[in-house]
PDB file of C-alpha atoms and ligand atoms in Angstrom:
ATOM      1  CA  MET A   5     107.572 119.043 126.664  1.00 47.00           C
ATOM      2  CA  SER A   6     104.823 119.191 124.057  1.00 52.00           C
ATOM      3  CA  GLN A   7     102.883 115.770 123.553  1.00 83.00           C
ATOM      4  CA  LEU A   8     101.198 117.024 120.500  1.00 96.00           C
ATOM      5  CA  LEU A   9     102.048 115.392 117.060  1.00 98.00           C
ATOM      6  CA  TRP A  10     103.408 117.943 114.549  1.00 98.00           C
ATOM      7  CA  GLY A  11     103.628 116.937 110.825  1.00 98.00           C
ATOM      8  CA  ILE A  12     104.504 118.500 107.582  1.00 98.00           C
ATOM      9  CA  ASP A  13     103.629 117.278 104.303  1.00 97.00           C
ATOM     10  CA  LEU A  14     106.406 118.710 101.891  1.00 96.00           C
ATOM     11  CA  GLY A  15     104.686 118.645  98.294  1.00 92.00           C
ATOM     12  CA  GLY A  16     105.743 119.553  94.743  1.00 88.00           C
ATOM     13  CA  THR A  17     103.585 122.783  95.028  1.00 91.00           C
ATOM     14  CA  LYS A  18     102.553 123.323  98.674  1.00 95.00           C
ATOM     15  CA  ILE A  19     103.828 122.776 102.069  1.00 97.00           C
ATOM     16  CA  GLU A  20     101.078 121.688 104.424  1.00 97.00           C
ATOM     17  CA  GLY A  21     101.271 121.540 108.337  1.00 98.00           C
ATOM     18  CA  ILE A  22      99.069 120.012 110.781  1.00 98.00           C
ATOM     19  CA  VAL A  23      99.133 119.784 114.775  1.00 98.00           C
ATOM     20  CA  LEU A  24      97.321 116.946 116.320  1.00 97.00           C
ATOM     21  CA  PRO A  25      96.447 116.001 119.925  1.00 97.00           C
ATOM     22  CA  SER A  26      97.586 112.303 119.715  1.00 95.00           C
ATOM     23  CA  LEU A  27      97.326 108.866 117.832  1.00 94.00           C
ATOM     24  CA  ASN A  28      93.948 108.380 119.524  1.00 93.00           C
ATOM     25  CA  ASP A  29      92.589 111.999 118.838  1.00 93.00           C
ATOM     26  CA  PRO A  30      93.434 113.116 115.372  1.00 93.00           C
ATOM     27  CA  ALA A  31      90.930 116.133 115.617  1.00 95.00           C
ATOM     28  CA  PRO A  32      93.563 118.935 114.264  1.00 96.00           C
ATOM     29  CA  VAL A  33      94.568 121.571 116.681  1.00 96.00           C
ATOM     30  CA  HIS A  34      95.626 123.596 113.595  1.00 97.00           C
ATOM     31  CA  ARG A  35      96.357 123.231 110.276  1.00 97.00           C
ATOM     32  CA  SER A  36      97.800 125.297 107.336  1.00 97.00           C
ATOM     33  CA  ARG A  37      99.873 125.674 104.381  1.00 97.00           C
ATOM     34  CA  VAL A  38     102.462 127.968 102.275  1.00 97.00           C
ATOM     35  CA  SER A  39     103.434 127.506  98.709  1.00 96.00           C
ATOM     36  CA  THR A  40     106.494 125.441  97.986  1.00 95.00           C
ATOM     37  CA  GLU A  41     107.954 127.752  95.335  1.00 95.00           C
ATOM     38  CA  LYS A  42     110.538 124.969  94.389  1.00 93.00           C
ATOM     39  CA  GLU A  43     111.612 126.994  91.476  1.00 94.00           C
ATOM     40  CA  HIS A  44     113.589 129.003  93.626  1.00 96.00           C
ATOM     41  CA  GLY A  45     115.853 126.019  94.928  1.00 96.00           C
ATOM     42  CA  TYR A  46     116.527 123.905  97.976  1.00 97.00           C
ATOM     43  CA  ASP A  47     117.293 126.751 100.656  1.00 97.00           C
ATOM     44  CA  HIS A  48     114.065 128.618  99.677  1.00 97.00           C
ATOM     45  CA  ILE A  49     112.138 125.251 100.442  1.00 97.00           C
ATOM     46  CA  LEU A  50     113.868 125.074 103.909  1.00 97.00           C
ATOM     47  CA  HIS A  51     112.888 128.870 104.404  1.00 97.00           C
ATOM     48  CA  GLN A  52     109.472 128.017 103.380  1.00 97.00           C
ATOM     49  CA  ILE A  53     109.102 125.160 105.917  1.00 98.00           C
ATOM     50  CA  LYS A  54     110.442 127.230 108.584  1.00 97.00           C
ATOM     51  CA  LYS A  55     108.096 130.026 107.810  1.00 97.00           C
ATOM     52  CA  LEU A  56     105.107 127.741 108.178  1.00 98.00           C
ATOM     53  CA  ILE A  57     106.101 126.217 111.416  1.00 98.00           C
ATOM     54  CA  GLN A  58     106.898 129.879 112.623  1.00 97.00           C
ATOM     55  CA  HIS A  59     103.191 130.584 111.440  1.00 98.00           C
ATOM     56  CA  ILE A  60     101.685 127.597 113.250  1.00 98.00           C
ATOM     57  CA  GLU A  61     103.878 128.315 116.514  1.00 97.00           C
ATOM     58  CA  LYS A  62     102.449 131.941 116.334  1.00 97.00           C
ATOM     59  CA  GLU A  63      98.740 130.691 115.856  1.00 97.00           C
ATOM     60  CA  THR A  64      98.666 127.883 118.578  1.00 96.00           C
ATOM     61  CA  GLY A  65     101.333 129.139 121.013  1.00 97.00           C
ATOM     62  CA  LYS A  66     102.927 125.731 121.131  1.00 96.00           C
ATOM     63  CA  HIS A  67     106.250 124.688 120.046  1.00 96.00           C
ATOM     64  CA  PRO A  68     107.317 121.393 118.623  1.00 97.00           C
ATOM     65  CA  ASP A  69     109.810 119.013 120.386  1.00 96.00           C
ATOM     66  CA  GLN A  70     110.032 116.921 117.363  1.00 97.00           C
ATOM     67  CA  MET A  71     108.656 116.902 113.595  1.00 98.00           C
ATOM     68  CA  GLY A  72     107.549 114.486 111.166  1.00 98.00           C
ATOM     69  CA  ILE A  73     107.841 115.213 107.581  1.00 98.00           C
ATOM     70  CA  GLY A  74     106.446 113.596 104.546  1.00 97.00           C
ATOM     71  CA  THR A  75     108.731 114.159 101.714  1.00 96.00           C
ATOM     72  CA  PRO A  76     108.719 113.318  97.814  1.00 92.00           C
ATOM     73  CA  GLY A  77     111.443 111.074  97.168  1.00 91.00           C
ATOM     74  CA  VAL A  78     113.396 109.355 100.426  1.00 94.00           C
ATOM     75  CA  LEU A  79     116.188 110.220 102.595  1.00 96.00           C
ATOM     76  CA  ASP A  80     119.123 107.333 101.968  1.00 96.00           C
ATOM     77  CA  PRO A  81     119.535 105.825 105.286  1.00 94.00           C
ATOM     78  CA  ILE A  82     123.230 105.492 104.582  1.00 95.00           C
ATOM     79  CA  LEU A  83     124.190 108.372 102.774  1.00 96.00           C
ATOM     80  CA  LEU A  84     121.742 110.735 104.848  1.00 97.00           C
ATOM     81  CA  THR A  85     120.985 112.708 101.580  1.00 97.00           C
ATOM     82  CA  MET A  86     117.523 112.715  99.407  1.00 97.00           C
ATOM     83  CA  LYS A  87     117.162 110.510  96.462  1.00 94.00           C
ATOM     84  CA  ASN A  88     114.311 109.584  93.956  1.00 90.00           C
ATOM     85  CA  SER A  89     112.434 112.799  94.269  1.00 89.00           C
ATOM     86  CA  ASN A  90     110.464 114.514  91.534  1.00 83.00           C
ATOM     87  CA  THR A  91     111.126 117.692  93.616  1.00 88.00           C
ATOM     88  CA  THR A  92     114.653 117.614  91.892  1.00 90.00           C
ATOM     89  CA  ALA A  93     116.206 120.568  94.219  1.00 94.00           C
ATOM     90  CA  LEU A  94     116.125 117.827  97.065  1.00 96.00           C
ATOM     91  CA  ASN A  95     118.003 115.070  95.425  1.00 95.00           C
ATOM     92  CA  GLY A  96     121.440 114.894  96.780  1.00 97.00           C
ATOM     93  CA  MET A  97     120.730 117.171  99.588  1.00 98.00           C
ATOM     94  CA  PRO A  98     120.875 116.382 103.599  1.00 98.00           C
ATOM     95  CA  LEU A  99     117.355 117.186 104.172  1.00 98.00           C
ATOM     96  CA  GLN A 100     117.105 115.838 107.706  1.00 98.00           C
ATOM     97  CA  LYS A 101     120.324 117.094 108.926  1.00 98.00           C
ATOM     98  CA  ASP A 102     119.617 120.821 107.639  1.00 98.00           C
ATOM     99  CA  LEU A 103     116.216 120.842 108.774  1.00 98.00           C
ATOM    100  CA  GLU A 104     117.324 119.656 112.319  1.00 98.00           C
ATOM    101  CA  THR A 105     119.849 122.231 112.272  1.00 98.00           C
ATOM    102  CA  LEU A 106     117.289 124.905 110.986  1.00 97.00           C
ATOM    103  CA  LEU A 107     114.425 124.063 113.662  1.00 96.00           C
ATOM    104  CA  GLY A 108     116.777 122.816 116.390  1.00 97.00           C
ATOM    105  CA  ILE A 109     114.572 119.589 116.981  1.00 97.00           C
ATOM    106  CA  PRO A 110     114.514 116.201 115.864  1.00 98.00           C
ATOM    107  CA  VAL A 111     113.143 115.654 112.503  1.00 98.00           C
ATOM    108  CA  ILE A 112     111.579 112.399 111.246  1.00 97.00           C
ATOM    109  CA  LEU A 113     111.471 111.868 107.332  1.00 97.00           C
ATOM    110  CA  ALA A 114     109.440 109.455 105.207  1.00 96.00           C
ATOM    111  CA  ASN A 115     108.321 109.348 101.680  1.00 93.00           C
ATOM    112  CA  ASP A 116     104.674 110.345 100.653  1.00 91.00           C
ATOM    113  CA  ALA A 117     103.706 106.732  99.854  1.00 95.00           C
ATOM    114  CA  ASN A 118     104.773 105.697 103.464  1.00 97.00           C
ATOM    115  CA  CYS A 119     102.888 108.718 104.987  1.00 97.00           C
ATOM    116  CA  PHE A 120      99.888 107.883 103.115  1.00 97.00           C
ATOM    117  CA  ALA A 121      99.715 104.361 104.383  1.00 98.00           C
ATOM    118  CA  LEU A 122     100.641 105.359 107.863  1.00 98.00           C
ATOM    119  CA  ALA A 123      97.563 107.479 108.181  1.00 98.00           C
ATOM    120  CA  GLU A 124      95.121 105.216 106.400  1.00 98.00           C
ATOM    121  CA  THR A 125      96.170 102.622 109.060  1.00 98.00           C
ATOM    122  CA  HIS A 126      95.997 104.508 112.250  1.00 97.00           C
ATOM    123  CA  TRP A 127      92.909 106.913 111.178  1.00 97.00           C
ATOM    124  CA  GLY A 128      91.616 105.557 107.848  1.00 97.00           C
ATOM    125  CA  VAL A 129      90.301 102.450 106.232  1.00 98.00           C
ATOM    126  CA  VAL A 130      92.509 100.206 108.101  1.00 98.00           C
ATOM    127  CA  LYS A 131      91.591 101.354 111.695  1.00 97.00           C
ATOM    128  CA  LYS A 132      87.841 101.170 110.592  1.00 96.00           C
ATOM    129  CA  SER A 133      87.578  97.956 108.970  1.00 97.00           C
ATOM    130  CA  TYR A 134      90.918  96.068 109.620  1.00 97.00           C
ATOM    131  CA  PRO A 135      91.843  97.016 113.192  1.00 96.00           C
ATOM    132  CA  ASP A 136      93.707  93.666 113.821  1.00 97.00           C
ATOM    133  CA  ALA A 137      95.896  94.100 110.615  1.00 98.00           C
ATOM    134  CA  ALA A 138      99.683  93.522 111.374  1.00 98.00           C
ATOM    135  CA  MET A 139     100.957  94.160 107.727  1.00 98.00           C
ATOM    136  CA  VAL A 140      99.416  96.819 105.613  1.00 98.00           C
ATOM    137  CA  PHE A 141     100.772  97.657 102.141  1.00 98.00           C
ATOM    138  CA  GLY A 142      99.634 101.375 100.763  1.00 97.00           C
ATOM    139  CA  ILE A 143      99.809 101.444  96.971  1.00 96.00           C
ATOM    140  CA  ILE A 144      99.823 104.981  95.205  1.00 94.00           C
ATOM    141  CA  MET A 145      99.032 104.481  91.486  1.00 95.00           C
ATOM    142  CA  GLY A 146      98.867 108.165  89.883  1.00 93.00           C
ATOM    143  CA  THR A 147     101.132 110.117  87.924  1.00 90.00           C
ATOM    144  CA  GLY A 148     103.740 107.420  89.311  1.00 91.00           C
ATOM    145  CA  VAL A 149     103.283 104.330  90.852  1.00 95.00           C
ATOM    146  CA  GLY A 150     104.763 103.647  94.691  1.00 94.00           C
ATOM    147  CA  GLY A 151     104.024 101.993  97.920  1.00 96.00           C
ATOM    148  CA  GLY A 152     104.724 102.047 101.394  1.00 97.00           C
ATOM    149  CA  ILE A 153     104.779  99.158 104.055  1.00 98.00           C
ATOM    150  CA  ILE A 154     103.546  99.502 107.676  1.00 98.00           C
ATOM    151  CA  HIS A 155     104.279  96.631 109.918  1.00 98.00           C
ATOM    152  CA  ASP A 156     102.754  96.535 113.342  1.00 97.00           C
ATOM    153  CA  GLY A 157     101.702 100.301 113.063  1.00 96.00           C
ATOM    154  CA  LYS A 158     105.205 101.639 112.027  1.00 96.00           C
ATOM    155  CA  VAL A 159     106.734 102.353 108.630  1.00 96.00           C
ATOM    156  CA  TRP A 160     109.119  99.720 107.518  1.00 97.00           C
ATOM    157  CA  ALA A 161     111.550 101.784 105.521  1.00 94.00           C
ATOM    158  CA  GLY A 162     113.979  99.153 104.755  1.00 95.00           C
ATOM    159  CA  LYS A 163     118.133  99.098 104.659  1.00 96.00           C
ATOM    160  CA  GLN A 164     118.394 101.483 101.745  1.00 95.00           C
ATOM    161  CA  GLY A 165     115.094 103.239 102.282  1.00 93.00           C
ATOM    162  CA  ILE A 166     113.298 101.947  99.286  1.00 95.00           C
ATOM    163  CA  ALA A 167     111.007  99.272 100.847  1.00 96.00           C
ATOM    164  CA  GLY A 168     107.756  99.188  99.088  1.00 96.00           C
ATOM    165  CA  GLU A 169     108.917 100.740  96.134  1.00 94.00           C
ATOM    166  CA  TRP A 170     107.488  98.072  93.834  1.00 95.00           C
ATOM    167  CA  GLY A 171     106.592 100.752  91.306  1.00 96.00           C
ATOM    168  CA  HIS A 172     110.121 100.114  89.652  1.00 95.00           C
ATOM    169  CA  ASN A 173     109.799  96.210  89.823  1.00 97.00           C
ATOM    170  CA  PHE A 174     110.016  94.905  86.169  1.00 98.00           C
ATOM    171  CA  LEU A 175     106.640  94.047  85.187  1.00 98.00           C
ATOM    172  CA  ASP A 176     106.606  93.889  81.028  1.00 98.00           C
ATOM    173  CA  ASP A 177     108.924  95.033  78.071  1.00 98.00           C
ATOM    174  CA  SER A 178     105.669  96.432  76.496  1.00 97.00           C
ATOM    175  CA  GLY A 179     106.146  99.274  79.082  1.00 97.00           C
ATOM    176  CA  GLY A 180     108.966 100.516  77.461  1.00 97.00           C
ATOM    177  CA  SER A 181     111.583 102.938  78.885  1.00 96.00           C
ATOM    178  CA  CYS A 182     111.120 104.560  82.533  1.00 94.00           C
ATOM    179  CA  TYR A 183     112.409 107.781  83.914  1.00 89.00           C
ATOM    180  CA  CYS A 184     114.488 105.584  86.423  1.00 89.00           C
ATOM    181  CA  GLY A 185     116.641 104.345  83.816  1.00 93.00           C
ATOM    182  CA  LYS A 186     115.272 100.708  83.609  1.00 96.00           C
ATOM    183  CA  THR A 187     112.645  99.158  80.955  1.00 98.00           C
ATOM    184  CA  GLY A 188     109.165  97.995  81.659  1.00 98.00           C
ATOM    185  CA  CYS A 189     108.704  98.890  85.365  1.00 97.00           C
ATOM    186  CA  VAL A 190     105.201  98.364  86.932  1.00 98.00           C
ATOM    187  CA  GLU A 191     104.942 102.271  86.530  1.00 96.00           C
ATOM    188  CA  THR A 192     105.467 102.175  82.628  1.00 97.00           C
ATOM    189  CA  ILE A 193     102.204 100.147  82.469  1.00 98.00           C
ATOM    190  CA  LEU A 194      99.880 101.052  85.519  1.00 98.00           C
ATOM    191  CA  SER A 195     100.656 104.768  86.056  1.00 96.00           C
ATOM    192  CA  GLY A 196      97.784 107.234  84.849  1.00 96.00           C
ATOM    193  CA  PRO A 197      99.998 108.750  81.892  1.00 96.00           C
ATOM    194  CA  SER A 198     101.122 104.992  81.088  1.00 98.00           C
ATOM    195  CA  LEU A 199      97.258 104.042  80.719  1.00 98.00           C
ATOM    196  CA  GLN A 200      96.700 107.045  78.556  1.00 98.00           C
ATOM    197  CA  ARG A 201      99.926 106.420  76.289  1.00 98.00           C
ATOM    198  CA  TYR A 202      98.400 102.912  75.734  1.00 98.00           C
ATOM    199  CA  TYR A 203      95.236 104.192  74.711  1.00 98.00           C
ATOM    200  CA  LYS A 204      96.679 106.662  72.447  1.00 98.00           C
ATOM    201  CA  SER A 205      98.784 103.877  70.834  1.00 98.00           C
ATOM    202  CA  LEU A 206      95.537 102.297  69.986  1.00 98.00           C
ATOM    203  CA  THR A 207      93.428 105.110  68.918  1.00 98.00           C
ATOM    204  CA  ASN A 208      95.889 107.954  68.333  1.00 98.00           C
ATOM    205  CA  LYS A 209      93.677 110.280  70.604  1.00 97.00           C
ATOM    206  CA  GLU A 210      94.925 111.924  73.524  1.00 97.00           C
ATOM    207  CA  VAL A 211      92.458 111.676  76.519  1.00 97.00           C
ATOM    208  CA  THR A 212      92.122 111.819  80.044  1.00 97.00           C
ATOM    209  CA  LEU A 213      92.111 108.992  82.460  1.00 97.00           C
ATOM    210  CA  LYS A 214      88.311 109.743  83.538  1.00 97.00           C
ATOM    211  CA  ASP A 215      87.544 109.796  79.627  1.00 98.00           C
ATOM    212  CA  ILE A 216      88.982 106.215  79.279  1.00 98.00           C
ATOM    213  CA  VAL A 217      86.800 104.897  82.276  1.00 97.00           C
ATOM    214  CA  CYS A 218      83.815 106.603  80.861  1.00 98.00           C
ATOM    215  CA  ALA A 219      84.381 105.293  77.209  1.00 98.00           C
ATOM    216  CA  ALA A 220      85.004 101.691  78.453  1.00 98.00           C
ATOM    217  CA  GLU A 221      81.664 101.761  80.332  1.00 97.00           C
ATOM    218  CA  ASN A 222      80.097 102.920  76.853  1.00 97.00           C
ATOM    219  CA  ASN A 223      81.684  99.639  75.395  1.00 97.00           C
ATOM    220  CA  ASP A 224      84.401 101.771  73.622  1.00 98.00           C
ATOM    221  CA  GLU A 225      86.757  98.783  72.303  1.00 98.00           C
ATOM    222  CA  ALA A 226      89.951 100.614  72.809  1.00 98.00           C
ATOM    223  CA  ALA A 227      89.176 101.780  76.176  1.00 98.00           C
ATOM    224  CA  VAL A 228      87.914  98.339  77.370  1.00 98.00           C
ATOM    225  CA  ALA A 229      90.961  97.022  76.010  1.00 98.00           C
ATOM    226  CA  THR A 230      93.086  99.340  78.168  1.00 98.00           C
ATOM    227  CA  LEU A 231      91.462  98.530  81.243  1.00 98.00           C
ATOM    228  CA  GLU A 232      91.659  94.734  80.700  1.00 98.00           C
ATOM    229  CA  ARG A 233      95.370  95.221  80.043  1.00 98.00           C
ATOM    230  CA  MET A 234      95.743  97.028  83.368  1.00 98.00           C
ATOM    231  CA  ASN A 235      93.717  94.731  85.402  1.00 98.00           C
ATOM    232  CA  GLN A 236      95.701  91.564  84.177  1.00 98.00           C
ATOM    233  CA  PHE A 237      99.077  93.335  84.806  1.00 98.00           C
ATOM    234  CA  PHE A 238      97.781  94.891  88.084  1.00 98.00           C
ATOM    235  CA  GLY A 239      97.311  90.960  89.200  1.00 98.00           C
ATOM    236  CA  LYS A 240     100.450  90.165  87.813  1.00 98.00           C
ATOM    237  CA  ALA A 241     102.264  93.035  89.769  1.00 98.00           C
ATOM    238  CA  VAL A 242     100.458  92.983  92.998  1.00 98.00           C
ATOM    239  CA  SER A 243     100.851  89.121  93.185  1.00 98.00           C
ATOM    240  CA  SER A 244     104.520  89.614  93.733  1.00 96.00           C
ATOM    241  CA  VAL A 245     103.678  91.986  96.883  1.00 97.00           C
ATOM    242  CA  ILE A 246     101.405  89.326  98.041  1.00 98.00           C
ATOM    243  CA  ASN A 247     103.815  86.459  97.685  1.00 97.00           C
ATOM    244  CA  LEU A 248     106.686  88.512  99.510  1.00 97.00           C
ATOM    245  CA  LEU A 249     104.653  90.311 102.243  1.00 97.00           C
ATOM    246  CA  ASP A 250     101.388  88.487 102.568  1.00 98.00           C
ATOM    247  CA  PRO A 251      99.704  91.585 104.153  1.00 98.00           C
ATOM    248  CA  ASP A 252      96.413  91.729 105.428  1.00 98.00           C
ATOM    249  CA  VAL A 253      95.272  94.781 103.780  1.00 98.00           C
ATOM    250  CA  ILE A 254      96.343  96.754 100.515  1.00 98.00           C
ATOM    251  CA  ILE A 255      95.052 100.128 100.336  1.00 98.00           C
ATOM    252  CA  ILE A 256      95.138 101.524  96.705  1.00 97.00           C
ATOM    253  CA  GLY A 257      95.271 105.377  96.237  1.00 95.00           C
ATOM    254  CA  GLY A 258      95.701 107.661  93.315  1.00 93.00           C
ATOM    255  CA  GLY A 259      93.888 108.344  90.196  1.00 93.00           C
ATOM    256  CA  VAL A 260      94.091 104.848  88.905  1.00 96.00           C
ATOM    257  CA  GLY A 261      93.249 103.244  92.441  1.00 95.00           C
ATOM    258  CA  ASN A 262      89.799 105.014  91.670  1.00 94.00           C
ATOM    259  CA  ILE A 263      88.995 102.626  88.869  1.00 97.00           C
ATOM    260  CA  ASP A 264      86.181 100.303  90.046  1.00 97.00           C
ATOM    261  CA  SER A 265      87.044  97.382  87.757  1.00 96.00           C
ATOM    262  CA  LEU A 266      90.495  96.896  89.770  1.00 97.00           C
ATOM    263  CA  TYR A 267      88.253  95.531  92.585  1.00 97.00           C
ATOM    264  CA  LYS A 268      86.528  92.960  90.629  1.00 97.00           C
ATOM    265  CA  ASP A 269      88.761  92.095  87.372  1.00 97.00           C
ATOM    266  CA  GLY A 270      91.901  93.182  88.879  1.00 97.00           C
ATOM    267  CA  TYR A 271      91.242  90.939  91.694  1.00 97.00           C
ATOM    268  CA  GLU A 272      90.219  87.856  89.671  1.00 96.00           C
ATOM    269  CA  ALA A 273      93.763  88.441  87.644  1.00 97.00           C
ATOM    270  CA  LEU A 274      95.324  88.461  91.354  1.00 96.00           C
ATOM    271  CA  LYS A 275      94.055  85.108  92.114  1.00 96.00           C
ATOM    272  CA  HIS A 276      95.542  83.704  88.987  1.00 96.00           C
ATOM    273  CA  TRP A 277      99.002  84.955  89.697  1.00 96.00           C
ATOM    274  CA  VAL A 278      99.331  84.465  93.825  1.00 97.00           C
ATOM    275  CA  PHE A 279     100.814  81.592  95.170  1.00 97.00           C
ATOM    276  CA  ASN A 280      97.648  80.187  96.847  1.00 96.00           C
ATOM    277  CA  ASN A 281      94.541  78.272  96.065  1.00 93.00           C
ATOM    278  CA  ARG A 282      92.644  81.533  97.229  1.00 94.00           C
ATOM    279  CA  VAL A 283      93.293  85.024  98.062  1.00 96.00           C
ATOM    280  CA  ASP A 284      92.060  86.590 101.382  1.00 96.00           C
ATOM    281  CA  THR A 285      93.920  89.675 101.177  1.00 97.00           C
ATOM    282  CA  ALA A 286      91.716  92.663 101.365  1.00 97.00           C
ATOM    283  CA  LEU A 287      92.099  95.081  98.457  1.00 97.00           C
ATOM    284  CA  VAL A 288      90.560  98.568  99.806  1.00 97.00           C
ATOM    285  CA  ARG A 289      90.243 102.323  98.964  1.00 97.00           C
ATOM    286  CA  PRO A 290      91.478 105.170 101.042  1.00 97.00           C
ATOM    287  CA  VAL A 291      89.309 107.201 102.960  1.00 96.00           C
ATOM    288  CA  LEU A 292      91.002 110.050 104.012  1.00 95.00           C
ATOM    289  CA  GLY A 293      91.683 111.893 100.325  1.00 91.00           C
ATOM    290  CA  ASP A 294      94.326 114.261 100.027  1.00 87.00           C
ATOM    291  CA  SER A 295      94.734 114.693 104.007  1.00 91.00           C
ATOM    292  CA  ALA A 296      96.531 111.567 104.217  1.00 95.00           C
ATOM    293  CA  GLY A 297     100.220 112.692 103.390  1.00 94.00           C
ATOM    294  CA  VAL A 298     100.055 115.440 106.398  1.00 97.00           C
ATOM    295  CA  PHE A 299      98.492 113.274 108.833  1.00 97.00           C
ATOM    296  CA  GLY A 300     100.906 110.238 108.069  1.00 97.00           C
ATOM    297  CA  ALA A 301     103.643 112.835 108.654  1.00 98.00           C
ATOM    298  CA  ALA A 302     102.219 113.822 112.008  1.00 98.00           C
ATOM    299  CA  ALA A 303     101.716 110.045 112.980  1.00 97.00           C
ATOM    300  CA  LEU A 304     105.522 109.563 112.312  1.00 97.00           C
ATOM    301  CA  VAL A 305     106.441 111.042 115.629  1.00 96.00           C
ATOM    302  CA  ALA A 306     103.879 109.227 117.716  1.00 92.00           C
TER     303      ALA A 306
HETATM  304 ZN1   ZN B   5     111.260 102.655  86.687  1.00 60.89          ZN
END
């Protein structure tokens, strides 16, 4: 039996595969990718995954005995079908069962935010700076807002598979309607597109997130207001995570997570809302970049 860690990151545009020696030695034995071509539907996505694995087997001369797979959306642990995926061809499909049939090995699925948090815990910023952390919360604030909980080095997925999905907690009515069918979700206020929409509501200008950050540095009034609002709501939204989980570390990934003021003004706002007279929780940036997804998938089988 192979002891290597095999992981696949199933993305909307590409599927990436990796083979790692072990948890203690994450220098990849092999890494490669294929296009997802999701427009061709569910069966084609399965076919692409199999094609990638066959390629890796040929290149390495090794065969997996199990496989970790990071997915957009999550496998419902009760219905055993996919849900909440923006690669909509996956929703409602028994992805785990179909992959196990196709590959002939056990497959462990986790959503991409969980994989991100898991990789940063074992090999990234948590391992480097907070090796004793028992509870880690990984946030992704990008096009959407999601999160993953890592407890004692393992994904905590929850009864319904939605543990950590703070992006769809209610935050404020001013966010307006969310794609999930509710109103005022964290995502409607703290995602990149939501910040851009707010800036546009003040200026009638459609600009990128980077432009807003630059403009704020140059004291553009609307940009400053956009980031101030972001920081206030960030504090309010993250305080509910801290009051519930009290994690040792919160890792903030995604494009919005790059904004410097979150770590100062956002952190100050957090202190106002947390149910404690101080906040000892570390707010940190990830270090693995785009690699976190596929490394996290491999860590699922460790
Ligand atoms: Zn929502």
